Short mmCIF file of C-alpha atoms in Angstrom, two decimals:
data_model
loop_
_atom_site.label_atom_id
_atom_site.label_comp_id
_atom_site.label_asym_id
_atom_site.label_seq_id
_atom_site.Cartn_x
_atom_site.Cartn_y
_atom_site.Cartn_z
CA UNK A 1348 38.29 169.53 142.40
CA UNK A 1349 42.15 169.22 141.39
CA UNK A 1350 42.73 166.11 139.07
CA UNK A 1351 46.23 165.23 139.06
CA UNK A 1352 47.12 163.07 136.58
CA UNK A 1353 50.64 161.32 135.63
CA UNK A 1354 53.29 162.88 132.98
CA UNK A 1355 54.59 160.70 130.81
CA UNK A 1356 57.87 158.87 131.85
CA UNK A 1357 60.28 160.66 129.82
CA UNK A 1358 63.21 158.27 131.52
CA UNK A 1359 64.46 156.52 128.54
CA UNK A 1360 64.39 159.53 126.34
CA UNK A 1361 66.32 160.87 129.52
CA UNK A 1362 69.21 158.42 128.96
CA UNK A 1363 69.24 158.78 124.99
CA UNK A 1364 70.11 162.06 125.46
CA UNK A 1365 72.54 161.26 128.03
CA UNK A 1366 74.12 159.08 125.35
CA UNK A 1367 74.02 161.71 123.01
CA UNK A 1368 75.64 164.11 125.55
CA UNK A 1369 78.41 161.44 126.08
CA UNK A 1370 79.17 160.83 123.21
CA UNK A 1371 79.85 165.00 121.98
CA UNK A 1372 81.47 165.42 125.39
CA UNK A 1373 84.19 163.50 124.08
CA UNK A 1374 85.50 166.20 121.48
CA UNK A 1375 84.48 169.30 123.96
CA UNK A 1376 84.29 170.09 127.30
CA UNK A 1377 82.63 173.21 126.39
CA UNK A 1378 79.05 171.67 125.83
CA UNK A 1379 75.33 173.37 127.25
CA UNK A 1380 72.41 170.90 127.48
CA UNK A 1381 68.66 172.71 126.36
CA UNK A 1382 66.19 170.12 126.95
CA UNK A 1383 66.19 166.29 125.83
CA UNK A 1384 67.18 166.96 122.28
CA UNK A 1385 69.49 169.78 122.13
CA UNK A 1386 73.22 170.37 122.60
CA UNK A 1387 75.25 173.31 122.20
CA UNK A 1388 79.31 173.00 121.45
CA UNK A 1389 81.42 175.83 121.67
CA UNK A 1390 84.37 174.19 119.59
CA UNK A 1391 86.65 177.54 119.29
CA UNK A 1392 89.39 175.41 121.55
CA UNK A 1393 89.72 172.32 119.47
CA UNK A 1394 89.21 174.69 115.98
CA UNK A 1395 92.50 176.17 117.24
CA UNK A 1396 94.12 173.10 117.91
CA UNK A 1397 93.38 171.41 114.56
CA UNK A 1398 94.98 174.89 112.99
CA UNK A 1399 98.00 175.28 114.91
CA UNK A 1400 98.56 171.54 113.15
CA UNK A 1401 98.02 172.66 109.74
CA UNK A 1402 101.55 173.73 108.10
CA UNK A 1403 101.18 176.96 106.49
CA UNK A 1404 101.22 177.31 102.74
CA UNK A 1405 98.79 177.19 99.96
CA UNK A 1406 96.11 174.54 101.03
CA UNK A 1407 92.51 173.94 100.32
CA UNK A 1408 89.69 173.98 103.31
CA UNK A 1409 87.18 171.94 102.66
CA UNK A 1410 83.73 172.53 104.18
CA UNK A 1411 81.30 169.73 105.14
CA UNK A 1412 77.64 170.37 104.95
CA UNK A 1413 74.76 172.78 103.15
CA UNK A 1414 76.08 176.84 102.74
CA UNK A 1415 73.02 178.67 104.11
CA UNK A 1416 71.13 179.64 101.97
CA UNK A 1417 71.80 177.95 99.25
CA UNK A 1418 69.86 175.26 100.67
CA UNK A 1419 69.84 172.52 97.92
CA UNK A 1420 73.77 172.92 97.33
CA UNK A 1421 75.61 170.36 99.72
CA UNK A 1422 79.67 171.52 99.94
CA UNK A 1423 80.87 168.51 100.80
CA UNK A 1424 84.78 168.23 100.10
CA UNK A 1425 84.20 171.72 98.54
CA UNK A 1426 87.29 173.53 99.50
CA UNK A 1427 88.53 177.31 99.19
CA UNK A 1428 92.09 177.96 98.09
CA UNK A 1429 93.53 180.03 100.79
CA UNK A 1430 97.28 181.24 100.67
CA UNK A 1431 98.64 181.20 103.89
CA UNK A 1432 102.12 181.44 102.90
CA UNK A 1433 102.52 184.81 104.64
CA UNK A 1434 101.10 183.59 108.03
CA UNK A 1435 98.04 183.36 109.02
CA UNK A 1436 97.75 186.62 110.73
CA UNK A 1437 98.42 187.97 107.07
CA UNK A 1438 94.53 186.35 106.09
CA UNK A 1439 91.88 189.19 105.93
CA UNK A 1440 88.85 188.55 108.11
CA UNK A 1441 86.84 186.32 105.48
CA UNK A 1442 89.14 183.89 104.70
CA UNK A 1443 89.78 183.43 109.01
CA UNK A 1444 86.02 183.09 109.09
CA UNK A 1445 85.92 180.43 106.71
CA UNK A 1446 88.94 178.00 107.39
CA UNK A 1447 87.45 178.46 111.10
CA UNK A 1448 83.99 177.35 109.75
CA UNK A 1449 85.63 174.81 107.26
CA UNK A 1450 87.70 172.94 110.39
CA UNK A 1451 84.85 173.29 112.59
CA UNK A 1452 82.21 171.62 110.05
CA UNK A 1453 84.43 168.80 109.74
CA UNK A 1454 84.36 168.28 113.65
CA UNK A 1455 80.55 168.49 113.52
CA UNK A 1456 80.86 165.83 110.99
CA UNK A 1457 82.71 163.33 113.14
CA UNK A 1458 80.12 163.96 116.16
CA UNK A 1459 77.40 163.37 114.16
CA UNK A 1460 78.42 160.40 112.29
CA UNK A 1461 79.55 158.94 116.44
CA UNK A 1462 76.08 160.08 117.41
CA UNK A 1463 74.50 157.63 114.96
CA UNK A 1464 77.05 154.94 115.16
CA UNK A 1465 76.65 154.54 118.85
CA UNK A 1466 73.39 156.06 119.93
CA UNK A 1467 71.77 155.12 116.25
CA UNK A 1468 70.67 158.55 116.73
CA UNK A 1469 70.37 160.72 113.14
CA UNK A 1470 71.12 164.96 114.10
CA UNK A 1471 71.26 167.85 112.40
CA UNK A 1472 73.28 170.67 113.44
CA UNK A 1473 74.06 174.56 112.64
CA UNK A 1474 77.57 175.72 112.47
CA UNK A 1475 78.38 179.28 112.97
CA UNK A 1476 80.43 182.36 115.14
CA UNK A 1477 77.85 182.35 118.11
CA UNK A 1478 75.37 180.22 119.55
CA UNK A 1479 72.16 182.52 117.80
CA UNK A 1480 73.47 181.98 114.27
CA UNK A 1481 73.86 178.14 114.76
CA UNK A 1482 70.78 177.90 116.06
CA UNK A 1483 68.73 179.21 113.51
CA UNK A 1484 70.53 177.00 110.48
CA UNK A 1485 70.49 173.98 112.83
CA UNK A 1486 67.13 172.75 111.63
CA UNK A 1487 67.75 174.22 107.88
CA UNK A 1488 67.71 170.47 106.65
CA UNK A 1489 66.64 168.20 109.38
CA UNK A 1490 66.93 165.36 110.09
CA UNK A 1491 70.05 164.38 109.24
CA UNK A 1492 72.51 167.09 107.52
CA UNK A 1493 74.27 169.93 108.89
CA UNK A 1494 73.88 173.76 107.64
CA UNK A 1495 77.09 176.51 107.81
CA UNK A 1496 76.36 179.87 108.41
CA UNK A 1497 79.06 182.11 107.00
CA UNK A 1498 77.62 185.67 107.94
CA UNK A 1499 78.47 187.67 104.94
CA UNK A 1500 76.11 191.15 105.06
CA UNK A 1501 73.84 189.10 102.03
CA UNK A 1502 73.53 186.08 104.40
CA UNK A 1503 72.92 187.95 107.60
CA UNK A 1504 70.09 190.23 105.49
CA UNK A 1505 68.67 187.03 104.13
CA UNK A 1506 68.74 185.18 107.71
CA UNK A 1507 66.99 188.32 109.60
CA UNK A 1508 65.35 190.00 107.29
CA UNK A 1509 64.39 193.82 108.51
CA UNK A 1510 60.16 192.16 108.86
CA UNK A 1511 60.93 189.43 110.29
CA UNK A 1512 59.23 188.97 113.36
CA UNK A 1513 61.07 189.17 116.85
CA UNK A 1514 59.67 185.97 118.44
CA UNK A 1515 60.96 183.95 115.83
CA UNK A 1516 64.38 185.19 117.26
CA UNK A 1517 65.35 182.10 119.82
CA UNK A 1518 65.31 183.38 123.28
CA UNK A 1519 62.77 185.55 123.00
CA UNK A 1520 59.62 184.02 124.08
CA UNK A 1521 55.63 185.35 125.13
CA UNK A 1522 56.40 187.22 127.76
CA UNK A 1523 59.68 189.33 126.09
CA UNK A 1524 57.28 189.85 122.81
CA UNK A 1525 54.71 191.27 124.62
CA UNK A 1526 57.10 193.97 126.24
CA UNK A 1527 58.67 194.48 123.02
CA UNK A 1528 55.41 195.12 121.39
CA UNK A 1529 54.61 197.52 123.87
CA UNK A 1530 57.53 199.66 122.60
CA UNK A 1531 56.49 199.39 119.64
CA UNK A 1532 59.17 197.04 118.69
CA UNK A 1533 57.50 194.01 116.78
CA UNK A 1534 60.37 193.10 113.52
CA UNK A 1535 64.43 192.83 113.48
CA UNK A 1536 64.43 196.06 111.55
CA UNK A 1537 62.05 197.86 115.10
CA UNK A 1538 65.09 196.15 117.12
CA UNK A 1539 67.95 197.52 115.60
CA UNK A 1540 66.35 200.69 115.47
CA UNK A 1541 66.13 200.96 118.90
CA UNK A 1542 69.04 199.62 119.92
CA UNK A 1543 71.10 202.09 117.57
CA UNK A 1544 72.37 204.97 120.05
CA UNK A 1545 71.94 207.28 116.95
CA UNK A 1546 68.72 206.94 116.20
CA UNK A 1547 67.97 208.77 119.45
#
């Protein structure tokens, strides 16, 4: 015999999130929806925006959150001294990195103080160059802070370590781990192996 039983009415959680959605929507257009409780924002567009407004010149960047992974250290109005008298094009690829990360924390910062103002909602949040990155931080100091990835070789090598395994990698679920393994391919350090042309 087939019992079939109700699921639980997930309705209001359903319009929480909604909320939530609303709310971020407001800064970015550029928003993906996984599940009830998670949100990503690309916010490249209004990065740019907020540093076309910035006069060039010696000024300070100051980041908003924890610096992965130096996990007990919050960098809150912590600020790097960058010298962009010479234009920013004149900026070597570490110091773009970080004003972008710097302008973009402080956008996370507004969303999630909104969030809990109107929704009463607290969220924590990963900030990062690509959607994989953020979302391994995001949950670095739940429930309520916000973790930057700046991926520096050190940082990378401490965030995927060669043994970890692959499943913790998000995306990759039972079914891709199980082909992997077949391959032989069960840590980072198997994956980048195989996916280096060189190594045959």
């Amino acid at each position: 015999d087939i019992v079939i039983c109700n699921g639980e009415d997930l309705t209001f959680y359903g319009e929480i999130s909604q909320q939530v959605f609303d709310v971020a929507a407001r800064w970015t257009l550029q928003i993906e929806k996984m599940g009830l409780d998670e949100i990503f924002l690309d916010l490249t567009e209004l990065v740019d925006e907020r540093l076309a407004a910035i006069e060039l010149g010696k000024a300070a960047f100051p980041a908003v959150g924890l610096l992965y992974p130096e996990r007990e250290v919050p960098i809150k109005n912590a600020s790097m001294q960058i010298d962009c008298t010479h234009g920013w094009e004149k900026l070597d690829s570490q110091d773009h990195c970080w004003v972008r990360l710097s302008l973009a924390s402080s956008i996370c910062e507004e969303i999630r103080m909104a969030i809990l103002d109107e929704v009463g909602l607290t969220s924590s949040a990963g900030i990062s160059v690509s959607k994989l990155l953020s979302k391994l931080v995001a949950s670095w100091k739940k429930p309520s802070a916000q973790t930057i990835f700046w991926p520096t070789a050190d940082r990378l090598g401490h965030l995927l370590p060669d043994n970890l395994p692959i499943q913790k990698i998000p995306g990759i679920g039972f079914s891709m781990t199980q082909r992997c393994n077949d391959l032989g391919i069960k840590t980072i350090l198997d994956l980048s192996v195989a996916s280096d042309p060189a190594s045959g």
